[in-house]
PDB file of C-alpha atoms in Angstrom:
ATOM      1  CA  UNK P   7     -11.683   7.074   7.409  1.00 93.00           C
ATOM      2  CA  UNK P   8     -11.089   3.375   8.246  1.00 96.00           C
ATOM      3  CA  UNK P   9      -7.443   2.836   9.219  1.00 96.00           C
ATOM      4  CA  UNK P  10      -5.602  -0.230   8.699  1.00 96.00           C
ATOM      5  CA  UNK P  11      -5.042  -1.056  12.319  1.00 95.00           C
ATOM      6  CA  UNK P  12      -9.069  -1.528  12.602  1.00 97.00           C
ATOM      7  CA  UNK P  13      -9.198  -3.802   9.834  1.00 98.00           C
ATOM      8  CA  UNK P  14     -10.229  -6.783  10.247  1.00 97.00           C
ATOM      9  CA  UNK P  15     -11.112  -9.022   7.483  1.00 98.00           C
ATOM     10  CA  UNK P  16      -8.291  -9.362   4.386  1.00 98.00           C
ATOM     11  CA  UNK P  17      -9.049 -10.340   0.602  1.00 98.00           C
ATOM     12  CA  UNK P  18      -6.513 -11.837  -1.839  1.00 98.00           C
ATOM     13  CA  UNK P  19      -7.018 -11.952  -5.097  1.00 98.00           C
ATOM     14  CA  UNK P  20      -7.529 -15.650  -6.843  1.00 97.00           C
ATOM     15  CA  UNK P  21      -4.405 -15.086  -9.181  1.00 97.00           C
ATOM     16  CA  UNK P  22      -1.908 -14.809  -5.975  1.00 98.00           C
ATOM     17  CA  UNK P  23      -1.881 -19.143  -5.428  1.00 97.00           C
ATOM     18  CA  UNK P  24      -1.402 -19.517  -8.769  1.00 96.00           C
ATOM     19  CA  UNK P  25       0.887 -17.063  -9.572  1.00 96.00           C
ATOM     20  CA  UNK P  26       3.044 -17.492  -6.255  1.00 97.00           C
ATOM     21  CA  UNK P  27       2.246 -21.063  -4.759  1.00 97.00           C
ATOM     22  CA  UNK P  28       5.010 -21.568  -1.919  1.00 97.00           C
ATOM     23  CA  UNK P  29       4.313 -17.579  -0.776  1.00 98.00           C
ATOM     24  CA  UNK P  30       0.636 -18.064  -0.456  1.00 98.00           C
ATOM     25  CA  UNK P  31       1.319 -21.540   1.078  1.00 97.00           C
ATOM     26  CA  UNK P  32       3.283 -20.046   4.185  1.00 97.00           C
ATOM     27  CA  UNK P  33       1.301 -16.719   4.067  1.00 98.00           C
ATOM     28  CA  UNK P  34      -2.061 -18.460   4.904  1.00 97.00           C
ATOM     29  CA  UNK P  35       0.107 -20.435   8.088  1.00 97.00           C
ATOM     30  CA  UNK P  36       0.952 -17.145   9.129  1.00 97.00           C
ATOM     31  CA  UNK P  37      -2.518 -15.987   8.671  1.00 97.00           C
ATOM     32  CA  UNK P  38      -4.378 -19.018  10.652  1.00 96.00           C
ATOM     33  CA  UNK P  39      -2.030 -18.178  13.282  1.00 94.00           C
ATOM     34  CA  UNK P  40      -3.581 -14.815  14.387  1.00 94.00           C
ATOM     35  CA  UNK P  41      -7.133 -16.130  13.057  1.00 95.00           C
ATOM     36  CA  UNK P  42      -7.275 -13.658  10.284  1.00 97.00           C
ATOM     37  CA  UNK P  43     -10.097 -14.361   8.297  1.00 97.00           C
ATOM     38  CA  UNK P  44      -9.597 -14.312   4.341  1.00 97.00           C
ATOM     39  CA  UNK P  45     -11.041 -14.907   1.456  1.00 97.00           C
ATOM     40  CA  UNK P  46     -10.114 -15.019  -2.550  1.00 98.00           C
ATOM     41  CA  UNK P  47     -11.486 -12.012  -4.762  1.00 98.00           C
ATOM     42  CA  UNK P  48     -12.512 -13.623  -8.056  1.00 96.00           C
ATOM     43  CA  UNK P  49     -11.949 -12.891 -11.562  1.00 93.00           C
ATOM     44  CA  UNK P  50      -8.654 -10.809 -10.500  1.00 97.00           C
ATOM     45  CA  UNK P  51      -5.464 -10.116 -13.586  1.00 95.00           C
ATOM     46  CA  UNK P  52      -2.838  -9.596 -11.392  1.00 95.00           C
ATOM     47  CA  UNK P  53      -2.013 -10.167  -7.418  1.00 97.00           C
ATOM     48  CA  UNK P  54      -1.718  -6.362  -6.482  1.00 97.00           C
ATOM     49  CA  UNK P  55      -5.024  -6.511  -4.872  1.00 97.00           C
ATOM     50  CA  UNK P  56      -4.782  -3.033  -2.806  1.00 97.00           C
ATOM     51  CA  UNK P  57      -4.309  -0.773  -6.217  1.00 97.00           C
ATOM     52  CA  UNK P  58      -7.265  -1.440  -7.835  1.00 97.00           C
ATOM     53  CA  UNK P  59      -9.707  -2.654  -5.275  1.00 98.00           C
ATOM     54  CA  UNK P  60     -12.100   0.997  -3.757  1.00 98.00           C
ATOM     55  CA  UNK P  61     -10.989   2.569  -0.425  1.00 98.00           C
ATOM     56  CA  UNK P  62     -12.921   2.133   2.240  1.00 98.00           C
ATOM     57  CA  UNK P  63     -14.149   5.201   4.338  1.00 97.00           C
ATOM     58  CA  UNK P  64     -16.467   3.874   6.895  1.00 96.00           C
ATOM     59  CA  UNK P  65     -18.166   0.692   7.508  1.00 94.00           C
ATOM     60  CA  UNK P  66     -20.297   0.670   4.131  1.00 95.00           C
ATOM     61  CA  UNK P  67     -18.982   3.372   2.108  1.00 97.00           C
ATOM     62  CA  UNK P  68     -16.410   2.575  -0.448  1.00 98.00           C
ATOM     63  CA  UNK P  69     -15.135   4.729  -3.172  1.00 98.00           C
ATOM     64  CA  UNK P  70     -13.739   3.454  -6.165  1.00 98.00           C
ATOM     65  CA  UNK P  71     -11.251   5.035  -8.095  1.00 98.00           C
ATOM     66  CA  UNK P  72     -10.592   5.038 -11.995  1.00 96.00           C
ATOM     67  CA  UNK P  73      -7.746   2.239 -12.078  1.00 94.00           C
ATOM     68  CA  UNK P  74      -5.707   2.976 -15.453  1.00 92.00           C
ATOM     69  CA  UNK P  75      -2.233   3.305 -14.081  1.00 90.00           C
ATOM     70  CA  UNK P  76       0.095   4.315 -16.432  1.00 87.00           C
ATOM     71  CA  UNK P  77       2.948   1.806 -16.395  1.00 83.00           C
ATOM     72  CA  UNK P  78       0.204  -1.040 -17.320  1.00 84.00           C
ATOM     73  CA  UNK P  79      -1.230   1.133 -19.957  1.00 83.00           C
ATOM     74  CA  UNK P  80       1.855   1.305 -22.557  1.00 74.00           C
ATOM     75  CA  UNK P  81       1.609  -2.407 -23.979  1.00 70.00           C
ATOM     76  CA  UNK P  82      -1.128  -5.019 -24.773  1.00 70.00           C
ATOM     77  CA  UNK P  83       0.822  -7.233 -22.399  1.00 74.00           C
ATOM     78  CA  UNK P  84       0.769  -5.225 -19.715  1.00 76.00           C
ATOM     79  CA  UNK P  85      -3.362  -3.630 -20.361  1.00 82.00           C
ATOM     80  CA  UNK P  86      -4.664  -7.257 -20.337  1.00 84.00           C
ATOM     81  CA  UNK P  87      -3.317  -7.313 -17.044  1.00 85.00           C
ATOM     82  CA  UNK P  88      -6.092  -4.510 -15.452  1.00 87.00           C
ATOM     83  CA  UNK P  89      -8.588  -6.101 -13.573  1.00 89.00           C
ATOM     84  CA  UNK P  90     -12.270  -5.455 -14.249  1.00 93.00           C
ATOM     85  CA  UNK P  91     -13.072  -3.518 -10.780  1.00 96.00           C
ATOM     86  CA  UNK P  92     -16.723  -3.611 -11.845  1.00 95.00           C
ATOM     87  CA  UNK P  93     -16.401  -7.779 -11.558  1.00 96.00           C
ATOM     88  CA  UNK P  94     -15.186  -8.267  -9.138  1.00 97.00           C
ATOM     89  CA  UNK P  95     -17.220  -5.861  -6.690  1.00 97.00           C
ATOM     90  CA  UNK P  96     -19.955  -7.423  -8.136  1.00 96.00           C
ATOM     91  CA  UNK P  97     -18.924 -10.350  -7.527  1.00 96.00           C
ATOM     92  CA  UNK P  98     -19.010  -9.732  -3.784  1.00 96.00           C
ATOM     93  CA  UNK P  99     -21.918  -7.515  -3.318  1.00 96.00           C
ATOM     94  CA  UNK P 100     -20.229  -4.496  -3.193  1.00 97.00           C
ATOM     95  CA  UNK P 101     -21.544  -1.202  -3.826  1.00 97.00           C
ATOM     96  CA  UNK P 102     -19.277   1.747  -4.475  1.00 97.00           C
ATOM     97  CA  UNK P 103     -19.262   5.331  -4.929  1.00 97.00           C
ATOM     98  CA  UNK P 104     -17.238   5.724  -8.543  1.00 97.00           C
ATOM     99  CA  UNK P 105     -14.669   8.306  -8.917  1.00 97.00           C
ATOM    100  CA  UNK P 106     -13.236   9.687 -12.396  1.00 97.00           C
ATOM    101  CA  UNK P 107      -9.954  10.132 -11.183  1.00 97.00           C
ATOM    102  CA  UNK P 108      -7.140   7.760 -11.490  1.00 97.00           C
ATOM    103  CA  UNK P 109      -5.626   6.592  -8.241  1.00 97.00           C
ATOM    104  CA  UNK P 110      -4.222   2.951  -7.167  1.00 97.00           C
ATOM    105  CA  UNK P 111      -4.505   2.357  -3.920  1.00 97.00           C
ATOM    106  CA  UNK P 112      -0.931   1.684  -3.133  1.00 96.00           C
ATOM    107  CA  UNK P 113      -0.517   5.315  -3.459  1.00 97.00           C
ATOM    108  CA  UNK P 114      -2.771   5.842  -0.447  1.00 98.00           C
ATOM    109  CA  UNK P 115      -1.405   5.808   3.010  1.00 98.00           C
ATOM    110  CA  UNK P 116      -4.052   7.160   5.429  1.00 96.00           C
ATOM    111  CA  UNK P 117      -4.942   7.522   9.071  1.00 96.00           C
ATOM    112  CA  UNK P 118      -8.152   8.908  10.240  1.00 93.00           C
ATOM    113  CA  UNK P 119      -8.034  12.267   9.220  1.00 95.00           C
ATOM    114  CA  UNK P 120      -4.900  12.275   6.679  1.00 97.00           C
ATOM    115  CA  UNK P 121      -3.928  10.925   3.332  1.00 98.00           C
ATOM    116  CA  UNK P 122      -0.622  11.027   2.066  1.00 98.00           C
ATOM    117  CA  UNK P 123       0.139  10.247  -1.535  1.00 97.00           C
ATOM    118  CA  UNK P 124       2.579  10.880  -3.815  1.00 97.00           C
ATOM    119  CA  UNK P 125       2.983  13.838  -6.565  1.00 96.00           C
ATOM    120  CA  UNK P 126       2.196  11.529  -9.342  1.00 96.00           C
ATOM    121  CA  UNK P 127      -1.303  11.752  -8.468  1.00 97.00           C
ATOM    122  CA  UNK P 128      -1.319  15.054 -10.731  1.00 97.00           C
ATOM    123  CA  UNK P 129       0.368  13.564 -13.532  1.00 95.00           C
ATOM    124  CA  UNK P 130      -2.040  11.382 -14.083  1.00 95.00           C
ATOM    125  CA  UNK P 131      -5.294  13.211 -13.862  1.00 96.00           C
ATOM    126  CA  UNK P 132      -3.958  16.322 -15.909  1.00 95.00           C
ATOM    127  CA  UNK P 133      -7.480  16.664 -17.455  1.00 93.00           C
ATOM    128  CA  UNK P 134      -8.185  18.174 -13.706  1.00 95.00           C
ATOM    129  CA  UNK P 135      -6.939  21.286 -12.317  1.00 95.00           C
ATOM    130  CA  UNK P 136      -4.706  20.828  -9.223  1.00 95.00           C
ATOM    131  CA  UNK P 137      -6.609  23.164  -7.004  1.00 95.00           C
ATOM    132  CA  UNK P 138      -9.826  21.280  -8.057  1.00 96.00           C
ATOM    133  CA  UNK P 139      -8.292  18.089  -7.655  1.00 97.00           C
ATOM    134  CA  UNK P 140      -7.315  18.297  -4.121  1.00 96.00           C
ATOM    135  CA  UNK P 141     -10.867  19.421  -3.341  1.00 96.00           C
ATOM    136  CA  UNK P 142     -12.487  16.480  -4.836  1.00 97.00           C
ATOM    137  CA  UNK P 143     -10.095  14.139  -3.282  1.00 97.00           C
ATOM    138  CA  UNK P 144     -10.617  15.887   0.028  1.00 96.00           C
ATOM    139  CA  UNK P 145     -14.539  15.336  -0.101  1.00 95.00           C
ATOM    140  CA  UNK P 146     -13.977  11.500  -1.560  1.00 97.00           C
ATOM    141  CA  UNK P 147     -11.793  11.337   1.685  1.00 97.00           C
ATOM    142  CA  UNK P 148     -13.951  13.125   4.070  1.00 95.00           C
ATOM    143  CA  UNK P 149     -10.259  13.977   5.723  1.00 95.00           C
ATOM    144  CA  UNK P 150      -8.847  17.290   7.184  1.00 92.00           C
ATOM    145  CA  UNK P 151      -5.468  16.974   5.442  1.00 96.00           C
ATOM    146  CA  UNK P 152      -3.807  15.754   2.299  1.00 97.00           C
ATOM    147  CA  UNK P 153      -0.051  15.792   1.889  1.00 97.00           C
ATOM    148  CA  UNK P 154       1.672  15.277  -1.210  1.00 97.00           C
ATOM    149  CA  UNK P 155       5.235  13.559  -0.909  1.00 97.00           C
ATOM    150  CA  UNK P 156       7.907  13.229  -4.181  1.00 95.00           C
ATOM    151  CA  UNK P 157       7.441  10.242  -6.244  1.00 93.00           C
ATOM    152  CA  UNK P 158      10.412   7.577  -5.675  1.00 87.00           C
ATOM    153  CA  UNK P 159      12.030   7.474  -9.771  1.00 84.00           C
ATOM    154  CA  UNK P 160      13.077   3.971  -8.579  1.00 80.00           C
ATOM    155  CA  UNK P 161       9.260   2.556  -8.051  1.00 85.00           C
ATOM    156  CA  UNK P 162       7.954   2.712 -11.351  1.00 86.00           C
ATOM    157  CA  UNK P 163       4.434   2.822  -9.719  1.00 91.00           C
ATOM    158  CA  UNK P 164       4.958   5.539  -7.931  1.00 92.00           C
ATOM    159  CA  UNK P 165       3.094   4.613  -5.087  1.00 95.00           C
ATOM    160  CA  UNK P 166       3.742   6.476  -1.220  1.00 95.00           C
ATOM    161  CA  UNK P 167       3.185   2.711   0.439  1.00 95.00           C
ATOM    162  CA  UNK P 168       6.917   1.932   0.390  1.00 90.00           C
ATOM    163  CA  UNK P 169       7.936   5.266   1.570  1.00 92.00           C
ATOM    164  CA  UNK P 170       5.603   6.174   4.091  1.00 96.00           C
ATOM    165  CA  UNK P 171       3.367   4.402   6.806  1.00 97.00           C
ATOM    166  CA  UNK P 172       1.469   6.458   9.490  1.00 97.00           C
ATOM    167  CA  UNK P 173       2.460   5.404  13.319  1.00 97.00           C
ATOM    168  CA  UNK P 174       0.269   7.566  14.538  1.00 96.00           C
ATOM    169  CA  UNK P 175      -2.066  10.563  13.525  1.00 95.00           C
ATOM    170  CA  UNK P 176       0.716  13.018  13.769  1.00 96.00           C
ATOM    171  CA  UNK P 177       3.814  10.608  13.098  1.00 98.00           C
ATOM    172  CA  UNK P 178       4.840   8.512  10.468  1.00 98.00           C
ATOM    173  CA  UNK P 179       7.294   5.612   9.441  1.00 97.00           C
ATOM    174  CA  UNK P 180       9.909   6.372   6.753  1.00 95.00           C
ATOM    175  CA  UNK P 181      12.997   4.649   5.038  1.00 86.00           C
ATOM    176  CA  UNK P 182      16.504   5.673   5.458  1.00 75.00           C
ATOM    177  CA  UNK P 183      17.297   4.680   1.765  1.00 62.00           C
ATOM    178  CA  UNK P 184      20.592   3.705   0.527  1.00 57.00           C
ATOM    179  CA  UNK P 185      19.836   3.820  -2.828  1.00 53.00           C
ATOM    180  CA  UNK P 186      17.843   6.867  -3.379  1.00 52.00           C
ATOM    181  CA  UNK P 187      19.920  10.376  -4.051  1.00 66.00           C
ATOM    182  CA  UNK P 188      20.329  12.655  -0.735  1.00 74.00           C
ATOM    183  CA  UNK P 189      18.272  14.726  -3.161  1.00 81.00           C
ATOM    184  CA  UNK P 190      14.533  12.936  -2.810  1.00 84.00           C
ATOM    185  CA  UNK P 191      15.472  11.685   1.509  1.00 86.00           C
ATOM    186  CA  UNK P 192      15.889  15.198   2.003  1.00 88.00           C
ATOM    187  CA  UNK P 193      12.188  16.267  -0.408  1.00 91.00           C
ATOM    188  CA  UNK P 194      10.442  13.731   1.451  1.00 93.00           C
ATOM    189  CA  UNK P 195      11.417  14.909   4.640  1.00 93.00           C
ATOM    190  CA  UNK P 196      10.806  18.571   3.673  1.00 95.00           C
ATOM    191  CA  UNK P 197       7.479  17.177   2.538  1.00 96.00           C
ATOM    192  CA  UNK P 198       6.685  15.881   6.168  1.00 97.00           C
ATOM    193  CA  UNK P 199       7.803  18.640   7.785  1.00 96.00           C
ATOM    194  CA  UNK P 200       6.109  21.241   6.005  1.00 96.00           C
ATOM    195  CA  UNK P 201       2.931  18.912   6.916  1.00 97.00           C
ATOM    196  CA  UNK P 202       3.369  18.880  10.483  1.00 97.00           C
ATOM    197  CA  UNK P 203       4.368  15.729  10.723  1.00 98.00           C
ATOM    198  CA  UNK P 204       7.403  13.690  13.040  1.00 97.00           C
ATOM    199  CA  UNK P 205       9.021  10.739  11.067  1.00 97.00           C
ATOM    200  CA  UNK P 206      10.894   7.856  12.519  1.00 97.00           C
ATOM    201  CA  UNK P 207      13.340   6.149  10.203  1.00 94.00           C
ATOM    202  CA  UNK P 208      12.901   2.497   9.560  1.00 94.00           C
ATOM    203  CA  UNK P 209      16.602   0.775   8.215  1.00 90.00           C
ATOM    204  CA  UNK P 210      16.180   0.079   4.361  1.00 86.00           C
ATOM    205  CA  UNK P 211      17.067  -3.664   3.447  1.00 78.00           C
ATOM    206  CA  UNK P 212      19.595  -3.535   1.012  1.00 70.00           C
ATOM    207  CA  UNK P 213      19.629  -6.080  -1.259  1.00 66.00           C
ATOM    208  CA  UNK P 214      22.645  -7.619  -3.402  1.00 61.00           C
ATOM    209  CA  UNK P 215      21.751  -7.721  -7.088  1.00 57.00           C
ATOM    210  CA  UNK P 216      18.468  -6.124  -6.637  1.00 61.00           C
ATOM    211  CA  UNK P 217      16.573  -4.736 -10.275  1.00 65.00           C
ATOM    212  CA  UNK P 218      16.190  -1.121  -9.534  1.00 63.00           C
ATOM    213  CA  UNK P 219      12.180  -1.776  -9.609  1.00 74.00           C
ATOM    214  CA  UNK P 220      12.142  -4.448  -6.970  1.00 84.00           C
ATOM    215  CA  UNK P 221      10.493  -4.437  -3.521  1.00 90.00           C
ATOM    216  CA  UNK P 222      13.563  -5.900  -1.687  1.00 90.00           C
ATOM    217  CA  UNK P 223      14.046  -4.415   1.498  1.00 90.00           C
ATOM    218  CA  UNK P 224      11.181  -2.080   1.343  1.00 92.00           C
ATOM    219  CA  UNK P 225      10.219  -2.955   5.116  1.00 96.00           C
ATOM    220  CA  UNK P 226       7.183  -0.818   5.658  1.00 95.00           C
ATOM    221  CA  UNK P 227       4.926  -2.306   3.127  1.00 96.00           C
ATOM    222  CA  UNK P 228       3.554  -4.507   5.588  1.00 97.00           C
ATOM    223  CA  UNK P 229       0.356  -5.851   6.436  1.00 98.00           C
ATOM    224  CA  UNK P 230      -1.058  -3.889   9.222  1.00 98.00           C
ATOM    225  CA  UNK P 231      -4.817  -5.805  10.949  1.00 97.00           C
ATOM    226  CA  UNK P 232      -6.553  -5.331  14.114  1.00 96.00           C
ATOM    227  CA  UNK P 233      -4.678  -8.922  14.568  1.00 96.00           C
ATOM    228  CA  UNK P 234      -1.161  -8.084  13.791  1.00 97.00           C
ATOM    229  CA  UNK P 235       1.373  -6.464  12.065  1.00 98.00           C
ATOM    230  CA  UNK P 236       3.134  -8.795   9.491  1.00 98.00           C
ATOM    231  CA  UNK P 237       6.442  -7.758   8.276  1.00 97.00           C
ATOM    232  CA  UNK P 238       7.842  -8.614   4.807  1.00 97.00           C
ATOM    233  CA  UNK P 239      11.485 -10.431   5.205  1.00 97.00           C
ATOM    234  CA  UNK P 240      14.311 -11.003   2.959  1.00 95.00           C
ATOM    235  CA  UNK P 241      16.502 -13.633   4.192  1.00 94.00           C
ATOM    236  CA  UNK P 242      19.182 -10.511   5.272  1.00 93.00           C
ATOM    237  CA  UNK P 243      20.924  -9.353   8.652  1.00 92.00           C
ATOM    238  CA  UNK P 244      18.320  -6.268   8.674  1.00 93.00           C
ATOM    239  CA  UNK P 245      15.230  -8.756   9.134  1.00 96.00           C
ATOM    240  CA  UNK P 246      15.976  -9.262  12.894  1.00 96.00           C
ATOM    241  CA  UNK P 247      16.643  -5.285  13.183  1.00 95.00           C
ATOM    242  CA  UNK P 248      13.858  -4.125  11.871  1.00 96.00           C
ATOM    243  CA  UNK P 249      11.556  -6.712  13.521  1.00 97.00           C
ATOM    244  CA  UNK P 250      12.957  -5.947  17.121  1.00 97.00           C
ATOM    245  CA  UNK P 251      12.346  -1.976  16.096  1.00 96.00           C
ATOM    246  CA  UNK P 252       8.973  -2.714  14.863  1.00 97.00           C
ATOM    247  CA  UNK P 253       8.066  -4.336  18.393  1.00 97.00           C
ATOM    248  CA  UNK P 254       9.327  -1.826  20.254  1.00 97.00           C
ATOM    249  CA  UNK P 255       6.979   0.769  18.042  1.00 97.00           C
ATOM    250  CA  UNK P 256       3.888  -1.451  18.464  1.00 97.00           C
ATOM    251  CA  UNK P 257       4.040  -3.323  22.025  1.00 96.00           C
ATOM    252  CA  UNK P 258       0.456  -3.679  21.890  1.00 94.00           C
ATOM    253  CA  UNK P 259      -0.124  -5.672  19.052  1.00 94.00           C
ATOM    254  CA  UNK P 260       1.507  -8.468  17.348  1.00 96.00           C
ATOM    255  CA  UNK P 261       4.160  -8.815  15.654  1.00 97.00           C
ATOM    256  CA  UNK P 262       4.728 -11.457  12.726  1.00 97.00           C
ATOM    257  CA  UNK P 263       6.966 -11.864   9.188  1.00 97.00           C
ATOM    258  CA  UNK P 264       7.525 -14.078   6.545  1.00 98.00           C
ATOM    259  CA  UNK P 265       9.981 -14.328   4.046  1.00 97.00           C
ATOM    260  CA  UNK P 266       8.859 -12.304   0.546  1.00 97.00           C
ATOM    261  CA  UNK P 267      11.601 -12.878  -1.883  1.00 95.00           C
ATOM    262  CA  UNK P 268       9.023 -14.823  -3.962  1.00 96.00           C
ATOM    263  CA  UNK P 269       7.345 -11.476  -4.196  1.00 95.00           C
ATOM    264  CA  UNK P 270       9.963  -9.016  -4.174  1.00 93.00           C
ATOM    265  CA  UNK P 271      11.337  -9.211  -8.088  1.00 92.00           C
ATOM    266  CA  UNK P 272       7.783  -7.944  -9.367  1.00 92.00           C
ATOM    267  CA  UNK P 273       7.697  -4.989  -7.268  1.00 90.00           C
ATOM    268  CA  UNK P 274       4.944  -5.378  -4.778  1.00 93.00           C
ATOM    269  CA  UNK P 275       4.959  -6.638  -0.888  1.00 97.00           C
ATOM    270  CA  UNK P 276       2.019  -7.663   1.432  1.00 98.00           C
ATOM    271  CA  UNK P 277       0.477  -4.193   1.909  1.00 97.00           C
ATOM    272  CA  UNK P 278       0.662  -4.723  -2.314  1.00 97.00           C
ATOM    273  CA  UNK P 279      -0.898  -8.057  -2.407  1.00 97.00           C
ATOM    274  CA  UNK P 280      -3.978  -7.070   0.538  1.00 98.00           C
ATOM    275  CA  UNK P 281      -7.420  -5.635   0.372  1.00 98.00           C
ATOM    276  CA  UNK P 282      -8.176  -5.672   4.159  1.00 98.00           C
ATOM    277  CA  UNK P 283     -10.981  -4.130   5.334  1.00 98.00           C
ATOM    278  CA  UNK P 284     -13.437  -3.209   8.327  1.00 97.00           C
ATOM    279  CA  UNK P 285     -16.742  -5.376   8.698  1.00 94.00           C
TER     280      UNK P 285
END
């Protein structure tokens, strides 16, 4: 499976300048500065390009997923803001391999031969059973493991990318949370474990005055290229901590961040906001 550190080309959808002008401003500085090529997906509904664009497992195989995500389905406000998939890969010249099953990308976190994602993944395809739909994710994955971590109740999404990130095949990067219940630190942790995986704990931004559904603080959804590793900031004392941690984890590539309180209130952070891939 194509990991993020070997991507190397990143697509935004065309609603992010319009919908956040100053971010995408300073984002595409921070961009030019490592030379990371880009380009707008067209025809996009929303900014959160990585949930409903298809995963990519090698060079020219993608599979696409079924993206109906629950907490967009409940209102005509919120169902006129799914993206027609179809479109835009279309749009592109993409050819994908379709899956029934609903899955947003956000709640895929994967290295080579693992995916995590959370629990919520069986809530929403009850119509399979959970035996069988492990298998078929397996084979979709063409991975050796998948590992199933509790779904945050504060991210109504549900997605793993805030909780987890891999640092390497047999490691991965988690929040110490200050907000969560000793309850789901100690599940997730469990979860890992029983997985054979080591964690290292990344601080967790806390935020004054926060929404309980915000991305403030929420370090480790960052954008992660063969070019660099771009951190998400918040104008707080932990920025400088968890940047100098974050270099000491990755001395061989670079390290970069801007400032995503524009972004923050709606949920979502850069991994959120990118569709980067291999070409």
């Amino acid at each position: 499976m194509i990991t993020d550190n070997q991507t190397n080309f990143l697509f935004l959808a065309d609603s992010l300048p319009k919908k956040y002008a100053c971010f995408y401003d300073e984002f595409q500085r921070v961009l030019r500065q490592r030379n990371i090529e880009f380009a707008l997906l067209p025809h996009t509904k929303d900014v959160w390009a990585v949930d409903y664009m298809p995963i990519q497992i090698s060079k020219d195989h993608f599979i696409q997923f079924t993206y109906n995500p629950d907490y967009l389905r409940s209102t005509q406000k919120w169902r006129k803001t799914i993206s027609d998939v179809d479109a835009i890969c279309k749009s592109i010249n993409l050819k994908t391999q379709k899956s029934s099953i609903i899955l947003d990308g956000g709640n895929v976190v994967r290295s080579s031969n693992k995916v995590i994602m959370t629990d919520k993944v069986f809530k929403e395809n009850p119509h399979f059973k959970e035996k069988e739909l492990i298998r078929e994710l397996e084979n979709l994955f063409q991975v050796n493991q998948l590992i199933f971590i509790p779904t945050d109740p504060d991210d109504f999404t549900g997605h793993a990318d805030g909780m987890v990130r891999f640092y390497d095949e047999n490691t991965v990067l988690i929040h110490r949370y200050s907000h969560n219940t000793e309850e789901l630190y100690l599940r997730l942790r469990l979860s890992l474990h029983n997985a054979g995986l080591d964690f290292i704990e990344i601080p967790f931004g806390a935020y004054p005055n926060a929404e309980a559904d915000s991305a403030f603080g929420y370090y480790i959804n960052y954008l992660q290229m063969q070019q660099a590793i771009i951190i998400p900031t918040f104008a707080i004392n932990t920025d400088d901590v968890v940047i100098r941690k974050l270099e000491e984890l990755f001395p061989d590539q670079k390290i970069l961040s801007i400032n995503c309180n524009e972004l923050a209130p709606d949920g979502g952070l850069l991994n959120c906001i990118s569709w980067n891939v291999y070409k």
